[in-house]
mmCIF file of C-alpha atoms and ligand atoms in Angstrom:
data_model
loop_
_atom_site.group_PDB
_atom_site.id
_atom_site.type_symbol
_atom_site.label_atom_id
_atom_site.label_comp_id
_atom_site.label_asym_id
_atom_site.label_seq_id
_atom_site.Cartn_x
_atom_site.Cartn_y
_atom_site.Cartn_z
ATOM 1 C CA MET A 1 113.027 207.795 205.389
ATOM 2 C CA ARG A 2 110.992 207.093 202.378
ATOM 3 C CA ARG A 3 111.851 206.547 198.824
ATOM 4 C CA ILE A 4 109.190 208.821 197.500
ATOM 5 C CA ILE A 5 108.269 209.039 193.870
ATOM 6 C CA THR A 6 108.693 212.825 193.945
ATOM 7 C CA ARG A 7 111.833 212.243 195.813
ATOM 8 C CA GLY A 8 113.601 215.554 196.006
ATOM 9 C CA ILE A 9 114.033 215.039 199.741
ATOM 10 C CA ALA A 10 114.626 211.367 199.515
ATOM 11 C CA ALA A 11 118.174 211.136 198.376
ATOM 12 C CA VAL A 12 119.620 211.745 201.772
ATOM 13 C CA GLY A 13 117.245 209.275 203.389
ATOM 14 C CA ALA A 14 117.976 206.690 200.735
ATOM 15 C CA VAL A 15 121.656 207.062 201.142
ATOM 16 C CA ALA A 16 121.174 206.493 204.865
ATOM 17 C CA LEU A 17 119.071 203.438 204.040
ATOM 18 C CA LEU A 18 121.737 202.024 201.890
ATOM 19 C CA ALA A 19 124.331 202.665 204.517
ATOM 20 C CA LEU A 20 122.244 200.624 206.880
ATOM 21 C CA GLY A 21 122.026 197.929 204.273
ATOM 22 C CA THR A 22 118.281 197.725 204.606
ATOM 23 C CA ALA A 23 117.809 196.076 201.296
ATOM 24 C CA CYS A 24 118.119 192.731 203.001
ATOM 25 C CA SER A 25 118.388 193.495 206.709
ATOM 26 C CA ASN A 26 114.847 193.758 207.957
ATOM 27 C CA GLU A 27 113.717 190.740 206.092
ATOM 28 C CA ARG A 28 110.795 189.099 207.756
ATOM 29 C CA GLU A 29 107.680 187.151 207.051
ATOM 30 C CA GLY A 30 104.402 188.580 207.932
ATOM 31 C CA ALA A 31 104.862 192.334 207.800
ATOM 32 C CA THR A 32 101.789 194.371 207.015
ATOM 33 C CA GLY A 33 100.322 194.397 203.588
ATOM 34 C CA ALA A 34 96.921 195.546 202.317
ATOM 35 C CA GLY A 35 96.250 192.291 200.570
ATOM 36 C CA SER A 36 92.607 191.309 201.077
ATOM 37 C CA THR A 37 93.236 187.719 200.031
ATOM 38 C CA ASP A 38 96.368 187.061 202.181
ATOM 39 C CA ALA A 39 94.407 186.376 205.365
ATOM 40 C CA LYS A 40 92.350 183.578 203.937
ATOM 41 C CA GLY A 41 94.191 182.369 200.869
ATOM 42 C CA PHE A 42 92.439 181.083 197.718
ATOM 43 C CA ALA A 43 91.964 177.823 195.874
ATOM 44 C CA ALA A 44 94.957 176.020 194.424
ATOM 45 C CA GLY A 45 94.971 176.061 190.635
ATOM 46 C CA SER A 46 93.479 179.620 190.520
ATOM 47 C CA LEU A 47 94.242 182.037 187.764
ATOM 48 C CA VAL A 48 97.124 184.465 188.152
ATOM 49 C CA GLY A 49 97.346 187.387 185.704
ATOM 50 C CA VAL A 50 100.689 188.864 184.683
ATOM 51 C CA ALA A 51 100.561 192.155 182.700
ATOM 52 C CA LEU A 52 103.932 193.178 181.375
ATOM 53 C CA PRO A 53 104.925 196.291 179.430
ATOM 54 C CA SER A 54 106.123 196.211 175.883
ATOM 55 C CA LYS A 55 109.368 194.339 175.245
ATOM 56 C CA THR A 56 111.667 197.382 175.612
ATOM 57 C CA SER A 57 114.516 195.198 176.930
ATOM 58 C CA GLU A 58 115.434 191.504 177.092
ATOM 59 C CA ASN A 59 114.485 191.227 180.781
ATOM 60 C CA TRP A 60 110.796 191.575 179.841
ATOM 61 C CA VAL A 61 110.969 188.824 177.245
ATOM 62 C CA LEU A 62 112.622 186.497 179.706
ATOM 63 C CA ALA A 63 110.133 187.379 182.520
ATOM 64 C CA GLY A 64 107.122 186.468 180.349
ATOM 65 C CA ASP A 65 108.538 183.036 179.654
ATOM 66 C CA LEU A 66 109.593 182.409 183.202
ATOM 67 C CA PHE A 67 106.137 183.470 184.554
ATOM 68 C CA THR A 68 104.312 181.245 182.086
ATOM 69 C CA ASP A 69 106.387 178.168 183.052
ATOM 70 C CA GLY A 70 106.945 178.929 186.712
ATOM 71 C CA LEU A 71 103.314 179.700 187.607
ATOM 72 C CA LYS A 72 102.230 176.475 185.864
ATOM 73 C CA ALA A 73 104.880 174.450 187.746
ATOM 74 C CA ALA A 74 103.656 176.077 191.020
ATOM 75 C CA GLY A 75 100.123 174.783 190.270
ATOM 76 C CA PHE A 76 98.501 177.942 189.009
ATOM 77 C CA ARG A 77 96.800 178.894 185.695
ATOM 78 C CA ALA A 78 98.686 181.698 184.157
ATOM 79 C CA ASP A 79 97.546 184.550 181.903
ATOM 80 C CA VAL A 80 100.639 186.388 180.764
ATOM 81 C CA GLN A 81 100.125 189.461 178.582
ATOM 82 C CA TYR A 82 102.372 192.170 177.051
ATOM 83 C CA ALA A 83 101.331 195.695 176.154
ATOM 84 C CA GLY A 84 101.825 196.240 172.391
ATOM 85 C CA ALA A 85 104.510 198.338 170.889
ATOM 86 C CA SER A 86 102.515 201.482 170.368
ATOM 87 C CA THR A 87 99.158 201.665 172.135
ATOM 88 C CA THR A 88 100.866 200.425 175.322
ATOM 89 C CA VAL A 89 98.751 202.122 177.994
ATOM 90 C CA ALA A 90 95.363 201.279 176.519
ATOM 91 C CA ASP A 91 96.498 197.694 175.846
ATOM 92 C CA GLN A 92 97.550 197.189 179.404
ATOM 93 C CA GLN A 93 94.407 198.804 180.810
ATOM 94 C CA SER A 94 92.190 196.353 178.885
ATOM 95 C CA GLN A 95 94.433 193.377 179.634
ATOM 96 C CA ILE A 96 94.190 193.937 183.392
ATOM 97 C CA SER A 97 90.364 194.489 183.214
ATOM 98 C CA ALA A 98 90.087 191.158 181.322
ATOM 99 C CA MET A 99 92.130 189.371 183.995
ATOM 100 C CA VAL A 100 89.775 190.700 186.633
ATOM 101 C CA THR A 101 86.789 189.549 184.709
ATOM 102 C CA LYS A 102 88.346 186.152 184.282
ATOM 103 C CA GLY A 103 88.613 185.879 188.123
ATOM 104 C CA ALA A 104 92.397 186.185 188.595
ATOM 105 C CA LYS A 105 93.248 185.938 192.323
ATOM 106 C CA VAL A 106 96.562 187.778 191.967
ATOM 107 C CA ILE A 107 97.473 190.297 189.281
ATOM 108 C CA VAL A 108 101.195 191.008 188.750
ATOM 109 C CA VAL A 109 101.806 194.292 186.940
ATOM 110 C CA GLY A 110 104.978 195.583 185.287
ATOM 111 C CA ALA A 111 103.476 198.948 184.423
ATOM 112 C CA THR A 112 103.887 200.462 181.026
ATOM 113 C CA ASP A 113 102.873 203.826 182.471
ATOM 114 C CA ALA A 114 103.053 203.894 186.320
ATOM 115 C CA SER A 115 100.239 206.403 186.800
ATOM 116 C CA GLN A 116 97.631 205.190 184.262
ATOM 117 C CA LEU A 117 96.376 201.982 185.865
ATOM 118 C CA ALA A 118 94.499 203.240 188.963
ATOM 119 C CA THR A 119 91.044 202.426 187.641
ATOM 120 C CA GLN A 120 92.036 198.849 186.640
ATOM 121 C CA VAL A 121 93.847 197.972 189.935
ATOM 122 C CA ALA A 122 90.939 199.436 191.870
ATOM 123 C CA GLN A 123 88.619 196.951 189.940
ATOM 124 C CA ALA A 124 91.031 194.194 190.754
ATOM 125 C CA LYS A 125 90.966 194.932 194.467
ATOM 126 C CA GLN A 126 87.163 195.253 194.483
ATOM 127 C CA ALA A 127 87.025 191.805 193.037
ATOM 128 C CA GLY A 128 89.194 190.524 195.811
ATOM 129 C CA ALA A 129 92.395 190.113 193.985
ATOM 130 C CA THR A 130 95.869 190.971 195.300
ATOM 131 C CA VAL A 131 97.924 193.396 193.212
ATOM 132 C CA ILE A 132 101.694 193.047 193.038
ATOM 133 C CA ALA A 133 103.779 195.709 191.270
ATOM 134 C CA TYR A 134 106.630 193.892 189.502
ATOM 135 C CA ASP A 135 109.919 195.748 188.787
ATOM 136 C CA ARG A 136 108.161 199.062 188.247
ATOM 137 C CA LEU A 137 106.001 200.676 190.992
ATOM 138 C CA LEU A 138 102.401 201.723 190.343
ATOM 139 C CA THR A 139 101.921 205.324 191.502
ATOM 140 C CA ASN A 140 99.123 207.389 192.907
ATOM 141 C CA THR A 141 96.913 204.459 193.777
ATOM 142 C CA PRO A 142 96.213 202.829 197.181
ATOM 143 C CA ASP A 143 95.373 199.598 195.341
ATOM 144 C CA VAL A 144 98.762 198.020 195.158
ATOM 145 C CA ASP A 145 99.548 195.469 197.834
ATOM 146 C CA TYR A 146 103.187 194.622 197.331
ATOM 147 C CA TYR A 147 106.197 195.679 195.240
ATOM 148 C CA ILE A 148 108.921 193.272 194.075
ATOM 149 C CA ALA A 149 112.014 194.742 192.397
ATOM 150 C CA PHE A 150 115.749 195.104 192.411
ATOM 151 C CA ASP A 151 116.859 198.000 194.636
ATOM 152 C CA ASN A 152 116.481 200.691 191.970
ATOM 153 C CA PHE A 153 118.285 203.495 193.871
ATOM 154 C CA LYS A 154 121.214 201.166 194.310
ATOM 155 C CA VAL A 155 121.223 200.389 190.617
ATOM 156 C CA GLY A 156 121.628 204.144 189.945
ATOM 157 C CA ARG A 157 124.369 204.491 192.572
ATOM 158 C CA LEU A 158 126.233 201.617 190.973
ATOM 159 C CA GLN A 159 125.904 203.219 187.549
ATOM 160 C CA GLY A 160 127.249 206.528 188.792
ATOM 161 C CA GLN A 161 130.155 204.922 190.561
ATOM 162 C CA ALA A 162 131.028 202.801 187.523
ATOM 163 C CA LEU A 163 131.051 205.887 185.307
ATOM 164 C CA LEU A 164 133.482 207.585 187.710
ATOM 165 C CA ASP A 165 135.649 204.513 188.103
ATOM 166 C CA GLY A 166 135.825 203.989 184.348
ATOM 167 C CA MET A 167 136.738 207.507 183.612
ATOM 168 C CA LYS A 168 139.364 207.599 186.394
ATOM 169 C CA ALA A 169 140.962 204.380 185.012
ATOM 170 C CA ARG A 170 141.367 206.015 181.552
ATOM 171 C CA LYS A 171 142.271 209.458 182.705
ATOM 172 C CA PRO A 172 143.319 209.563 186.384
ATOM 173 C CA LYS A 173 142.749 213.329 186.790
ATOM 174 C CA GLY A 174 139.622 215.304 185.971
ATOM 175 C CA PRO A 175 137.912 217.259 184.903
ATOM 176 C CA TRP A 176 135.899 214.746 182.943
ATOM 177 C CA THR A 177 133.286 215.697 180.401
ATOM 178 C CA ILE A 178 130.093 213.586 180.443
ATOM 179 C CA GLU A 179 126.550 213.479 179.122
ATOM 180 C CA LEU A 180 123.569 212.191 181.126
ATOM 181 C CA PHE A 181 120.727 210.045 179.893
ATOM 182 C CA SER A 182 117.688 208.763 181.889
ATOM 183 C CA GLY A 183 114.870 206.361 181.126
ATOM 184 C CA SER A 184 111.230 206.940 180.089
ATOM 185 C CA PRO A 185 109.383 209.481 182.173
ATOM 186 C CA ASP A 186 106.296 207.232 182.534
ATOM 187 C CA ASP A 187 108.348 204.569 184.306
ATOM 188 C CA ASN A 188 108.726 205.233 188.019
ATOM 189 C CA ASN A 189 112.170 203.539 187.968
ATOM 190 C CA SER A 190 113.682 206.155 185.666
ATOM 191 C CA LYS A 191 113.766 208.895 188.332
ATOM 192 C CA VAL A 192 114.984 206.498 191.030
ATOM 193 C CA PHE A 193 117.901 205.263 188.786
ATOM 194 C CA PHE A 194 118.790 208.870 187.875
ATOM 195 C CA ASP A 195 118.627 210.057 191.482
ATOM 196 C CA GLY A 196 120.804 207.178 192.552
ATOM 197 C CA ALA A 197 123.410 208.012 189.884
ATOM 198 C CA MET A 198 123.276 211.686 190.684
ATOM 199 C CA SER A 199 123.774 211.046 194.395
ATOM 200 C CA VAL A 200 127.257 209.853 193.331
ATOM 201 C CA LEU A 201 127.975 212.316 190.410
ATOM 202 C CA LYS A 202 126.570 215.541 191.721
ATOM 203 C CA PRO A 203 129.281 216.266 194.273
ATOM 204 C CA PHE A 204 131.830 216.004 191.485
ATOM 205 C CA ILE A 205 129.729 218.139 189.174
ATOM 206 C CA ASP A 206 129.393 220.775 191.926
ATOM 207 C CA LYS A 207 133.165 220.875 192.440
ATOM 208 C CA GLY A 208 133.771 221.138 188.683
ATOM 209 C CA ASP A 209 135.557 217.835 188.488
ATOM 210 C CA ILE A 210 132.859 216.503 186.180
ATOM 211 C CA VAL A 211 131.383 218.820 183.531
ATOM 212 C CA VAL A 212 128.154 217.991 181.697
ATOM 213 C CA GLY A 213 129.286 219.252 178.320
ATOM 214 C CA SER A 214 125.847 220.201 177.007
ATOM 215 C CA GLY A 215 124.690 221.602 180.335
ATOM 216 C CA GLN A 216 121.677 219.333 180.142
ATOM 217 C CA LYS A 217 121.360 217.968 183.737
ATOM 218 C CA ASP A 218 117.664 218.162 184.310
ATOM 219 C CA ILE A 219 115.777 214.812 184.087
ATOM 220 C CA LYS A 220 113.338 216.534 181.664
ATOM 221 C CA GLN A 221 116.261 217.108 179.313
ATOM 222 C CA THR A 222 117.888 213.700 179.764
ATOM 223 C CA ALA A 223 114.781 211.505 179.494
ATOM 224 C CA VAL A 224 114.407 208.927 176.699
ATOM 225 C CA GLN A 225 110.726 208.513 175.878
ATOM 226 C CA GLY A 226 109.511 204.931 175.805
ATOM 227 C CA TRP A 227 113.079 203.641 176.531
ATOM 228 C CA LYS A 228 113.480 203.616 172.792
ATOM 229 C CA ALA A 229 116.880 203.073 171.263
ATOM 230 C CA GLU A 230 116.140 205.408 168.371
ATOM 231 C CA ASN A 231 115.318 208.231 170.745
ATOM 232 C CA ALA A 232 118.609 207.877 172.628
ATOM 233 C CA GLN A 233 120.544 207.662 169.358
ATOM 234 C CA GLN A 234 118.894 210.810 168.026
ATOM 235 C CA ARG A 235 119.661 212.750 171.225
ATOM 236 C CA MET A 236 123.261 211.581 171.243
ATOM 237 C CA ASP A 237 123.543 212.518 167.538
ATOM 238 C CA SER A 238 122.419 216.040 168.274
ATOM 239 C CA LEU A 239 124.559 216.347 171.374
ATOM 240 C CA LEU A 240 127.593 215.414 169.294
ATOM 241 C CA THR A 241 126.733 218.069 166.677
ATOM 242 C CA SER A 242 125.928 220.781 169.177
ATOM 243 C CA THR A 243 128.676 220.118 171.694
ATOM 244 C CA TYR A 244 131.422 217.907 170.482
ATOM 245 C CA SER A 245 132.378 219.050 167.051
ATOM 246 C CA GLY A 246 136.100 218.997 166.287
ATOM 247 C CA THR A 247 138.423 217.475 168.832
ATOM 248 C CA LYS A 248 136.390 218.159 171.900
ATOM 249 C CA GLN A 249 136.541 214.990 173.964
ATOM 250 C CA LEU A 250 133.557 213.166 175.571
ATOM 251 C CA ASP A 251 134.845 211.082 178.491
ATOM 252 C CA GLY A 252 131.707 209.350 179.728
ATOM 253 C CA VAL A 253 128.001 208.849 179.262
ATOM 254 C CA LEU A 254 125.540 207.836 181.994
ATOM 255 C CA SER A 255 123.170 205.423 180.268
ATOM 256 C CA PRO A 256 120.322 203.938 182.272
ATOM 257 C CA ASN A 257 120.238 200.622 180.461
ATOM 258 C CA ASP A 258 121.948 198.415 177.862
ATOM 259 C CA THR A 259 119.577 199.044 174.950
ATOM 260 C CA LEU A 260 120.183 202.760 175.223
ATOM 261 C CA ALA A 261 123.972 202.247 175.907
ATOM 262 C CA ARG A 262 124.280 200.452 172.547
ATOM 263 C CA ALA A 263 122.391 203.177 170.753
ATOM 264 C CA ILE A 264 124.638 205.830 172.300
ATOM 265 C CA LEU A 265 127.723 203.834 171.301
ATOM 266 C CA THR A 266 126.395 203.512 167.699
ATOM 267 C CA SER A 267 125.953 207.256 167.565
ATOM 268 C CA VAL A 268 129.408 208.080 168.987
ATOM 269 C CA LYS A 269 131.134 205.571 166.718
ATOM 270 C CA GLY A 270 129.167 206.867 163.696
ATOM 271 C CA ALA A 271 130.528 210.325 164.438
ATOM 272 C CA GLY A 272 134.109 208.923 164.446
ATOM 273 C CA LYS A 273 134.576 209.874 168.107
ATOM 274 C CA GLN A 274 136.709 208.002 170.644
ATOM 275 C CA VAL A 275 134.506 205.597 172.603
ATOM 276 C CA PRO A 276 133.619 207.158 175.977
ATOM 277 C CA VAL A 277 132.904 205.219 179.241
ATOM 278 C CA VAL A 278 129.244 204.160 178.869
ATOM 279 C CA THR A 279 127.207 202.502 181.638
ATOM 280 C CA GLY A 280 124.243 200.212 181.268
ATOM 281 C CA GLN A 281 121.790 197.863 182.985
ATOM 282 C CA ASP A 282 120.171 194.463 182.348
ATOM 283 C CA SER A 283 123.111 192.279 181.208
ATOM 284 C CA GLU A 284 121.703 191.936 177.723
ATOM 285 C CA ALA A 285 123.712 189.513 175.585
ATOM 286 C CA GLU A 286 124.794 192.097 173.088
ATOM 287 C CA SER A 287 126.056 194.370 175.872
ATOM 288 C CA VAL A 288 127.894 191.668 177.583
ATOM 289 C CA LYS A 289 129.692 190.989 174.252
ATOM 290 C CA SER A 290 130.318 194.728 173.924
ATOM 291 C CA ILE A 291 131.807 194.833 177.438
ATOM 292 C CA MET A 292 134.035 191.855 176.762
ATOM 293 C CA ALA A 293 135.196 193.578 173.572
ATOM 294 C CA GLY A 294 136.123 196.728 175.551
ATOM 295 C CA GLU A 295 133.362 199.065 174.293
ATOM 296 C CA GLN A 296 130.489 199.376 176.701
ATOM 297 C CA TYR A 297 132.051 199.848 180.102
ATOM 298 C CA SER A 298 129.563 198.340 182.546
ATOM 299 C CA THR A 299 126.152 196.822 183.021
ATOM 300 C CA ILE A 300 124.075 195.713 185.983
ATOM 301 C CA ASP A 301 123.151 192.138 186.672
ATOM 302 C CA LYS A 302 119.487 191.941 187.750
ATOM 303 C CA ASP A 303 118.823 188.217 187.512
ATOM 304 C CA THR A 304 115.273 188.028 186.120
ATOM 305 C CA ARG A 305 115.159 184.329 187.164
ATOM 306 C CA LYS A 306 115.404 185.482 190.843
ATOM 307 C CA LEU A 307 112.853 188.250 190.516
ATOM 308 C CA VAL A 308 110.276 186.009 188.919
ATOM 309 C CA ALA A 309 110.985 183.208 191.450
ATOM 310 C CA GLU A 310 110.495 185.630 194.300
ATOM 311 C CA THR A 311 107.167 186.870 192.804
ATOM 312 C CA ILE A 312 105.936 183.344 192.344
ATOM 313 C CA ARG A 313 106.910 182.566 195.955
ATOM 314 C CA MET A 314 104.811 185.579 196.991
ATOM 315 C CA VAL A 315 101.865 184.293 194.955
ATOM 316 C CA THR A 316 102.206 180.868 196.583
ATOM 317 C CA SER A 317 102.198 182.468 200.089
ATOM 318 C CA LEU A 318 99.013 184.399 199.188
ATOM 319 C CA GLN A 319 97.399 181.251 197.950
ATOM 320 C CA LYS A 320 98.086 179.508 201.190
ATOM 321 C CA GLY A 321 96.819 182.438 203.190
ATOM 322 C CA ASP A 322 100.293 183.254 204.546
ATOM 323 C CA LYS A 323 101.749 186.697 204.685
ATOM 324 C CA PRO A 324 104.334 187.060 201.920
ATOM 325 C CA ARG A 325 107.938 187.795 202.772
ATOM 326 C CA ILE A 326 109.004 191.417 202.418
ATOM 327 C CA ASN A 327 112.177 193.182 203.461
ATOM 328 C CA ASP A 328 111.394 196.883 203.030
ATOM 329 C CA THR A 329 108.536 198.836 204.563
ATOM 330 C CA THR A 330 109.809 202.398 204.139
ATOM 331 C CA SER A 331 111.370 203.131 200.750
ATOM 332 C CA TYR A 332 108.518 203.069 198.229
ATOM 333 C CA ASP A 333 105.889 205.743 198.899
ATOM 334 C CA ASN A 334 103.855 205.670 195.718
ATOM 335 C CA GLY A 335 102.106 208.999 196.447
ATOM 336 C CA SER A 336 99.179 207.227 198.032
ATOM 337 C CA ARG A 337 100.721 204.664 200.405
ATOM 338 C CA VAL A 338 104.094 203.210 201.378
ATOM 339 C CA VAL A 339 104.071 199.945 199.493
ATOM 340 C CA PRO A 340 105.665 196.956 201.313
ATOM 341 C CA ALA A 341 108.398 195.637 199.138
ATOM 342 C CA TYR A 342 110.805 192.875 198.598
ATOM 343 C CA LEU A 343 113.986 194.277 197.093
ATOM 344 C CA LEU A 344 116.782 192.229 195.609
ATOM 345 C CA PRO A 345 120.399 193.368 195.430
ATOM 346 C CA PRO A 346 121.689 194.474 191.986
ATOM 347 C CA VAL A 347 125.297 193.682 190.993
ATOM 348 C CA ILE A 348 127.657 195.888 188.963
ATOM 349 C CA VAL A 349 129.437 194.109 186.069
ATOM 350 C CA THR A 350 132.478 195.252 184.126
ATOM 351 C CA ARG A 351 134.994 193.318 182.027
ATOM 352 C CA GLN A 352 136.958 192.624 185.269
ATOM 353 C CA ASN A 353 134.226 190.701 187.123
ATOM 354 C CA ALA A 354 131.984 189.436 184.289
ATOM 355 C CA ALA A 355 133.106 185.769 184.460
ATOM 356 C CA ALA A 356 132.496 185.665 188.161
ATOM 357 C CA ALA A 357 129.197 187.632 188.062
ATOM 358 C CA TYR A 358 127.680 185.348 185.396
ATOM 359 C CA ALA A 359 129.144 182.079 186.719
ATOM 360 C CA ASN A 360 125.709 180.586 187.422
ATOM 361 C CA ASP A 361 124.162 181.824 184.160
ATOM 362 C CA PRO A 362 125.226 179.478 181.422
ATOM 363 C CA LYS A 363 124.087 181.729 178.556
ATOM 364 C CA LEU A 364 125.915 184.821 179.769
ATOM 365 C CA SER A 365 128.817 182.957 181.166
ATOM 366 C CA ALA A 366 129.566 181.543 177.744
ATOM 367 C CA LEU A 367 129.931 185.108 176.447
ATOM 368 C CA THR A 368 132.759 185.830 178.964
ATOM 369 C CA LYS A 369 135.032 183.010 177.821
HETATM 370 C C1 LIG B 1 113.629 198.151 184.118
HETATM 371 C C2 LIG B 1 114.943 198.052 183.456
HETATM 372 C C3 LIG B 1 114.775 198.150 181.928
HETATM 373 C C4 LIG B 1 113.875 199.329 181.568
HETATM 374 C C5 LIG B 1 113.474 199.330 180.119
HETATM 375 C C6 LIG B 1 112.954 199.409 183.724
HETATM 376 O O1 LIG B 1 111.806 199.615 184.394
HETATM 377 O O2 LIG B 1 113.865 198.173 185.568
HETATM 378 O O3 LIG B 1 115.626 196.865 183.773
HETATM 379 O O4 LIG B 1 115.982 198.381 181.293
HETATM 380 O O5 LIG B 1 112.718 199.283 182.319
HETATM 381 O O6 LIG B 1 112.808 198.150 179.678
#
């Protein structure tokens, strides 16, 4: 049962995994990893590199700040870099190489393009550093030691279920007409989110209870390059023109994250259409406001504070020469090896549970009052 990047066969296995609740069940210290440094540790105060993608959503902005402060507080020197807005791949490649040259003992990578960093992480491993994939998996390279993320397949399942629940609440009986959007094709998460959502929606599509109005169901058709709001808005604009002229109703839109959800809502409102059920992810402030105002239907809470804290905890274990804690050794085959992972549980948020879901987040909690 592996959550494979080319995961045509993985859906069934992943569903079984979820049923077993493996996200947190086989948690243990000391499972196998390929880290060359974790047997002996390294000097306190060493350099830790953090290479993040461009700031395509608020979680990345927050992660950078939290890494800078948190690594320092844990006694490390931190080098936190973002890929630029346009030459993202080349930026990230040279940032990682520079971290290696500066002697970083651990390099944490939120990949801008999952498959384009093999040379750089190979250099890192050769220099004796440990490589941790953060939030997004690095693909087709043996040179990634650990993966830390929210359970991406579960994120997708929660999105699919929320779409269904939201449409049922508004119109108890189908058929419901929807459109599907997915994230950037260079981000390994995009397909995992989409597959998770489709594992819930496809049975309804197959029965005819859900109809994809445009017929565009293939991830190649639904993808939003670069996770860019303008690309999602443009696609929604053209779907509205091609498929929803006149009074034809659109009941729901599967959106993989909040930035794209708001772009889709802008498009629909601009066309004077009734607002459909639109999903999201990330708990961005503007989307939480939109949910409370009854526009966007749902988001996902993936608390960046927890993800960064878990990563820093892993770095600290490596520094001490301990094996880091992982809780998943089967789900993430990156095409080259199954990467030992620590997966955190995502939480679905709608207007109904927002106050409770954000109770321990003062910024978001204030938006629910
Ligand atoms: C992250 C999402 C985010 C998206 C765009 C994904 O890899 O998991 O949380 O919305 O990138 O930045």
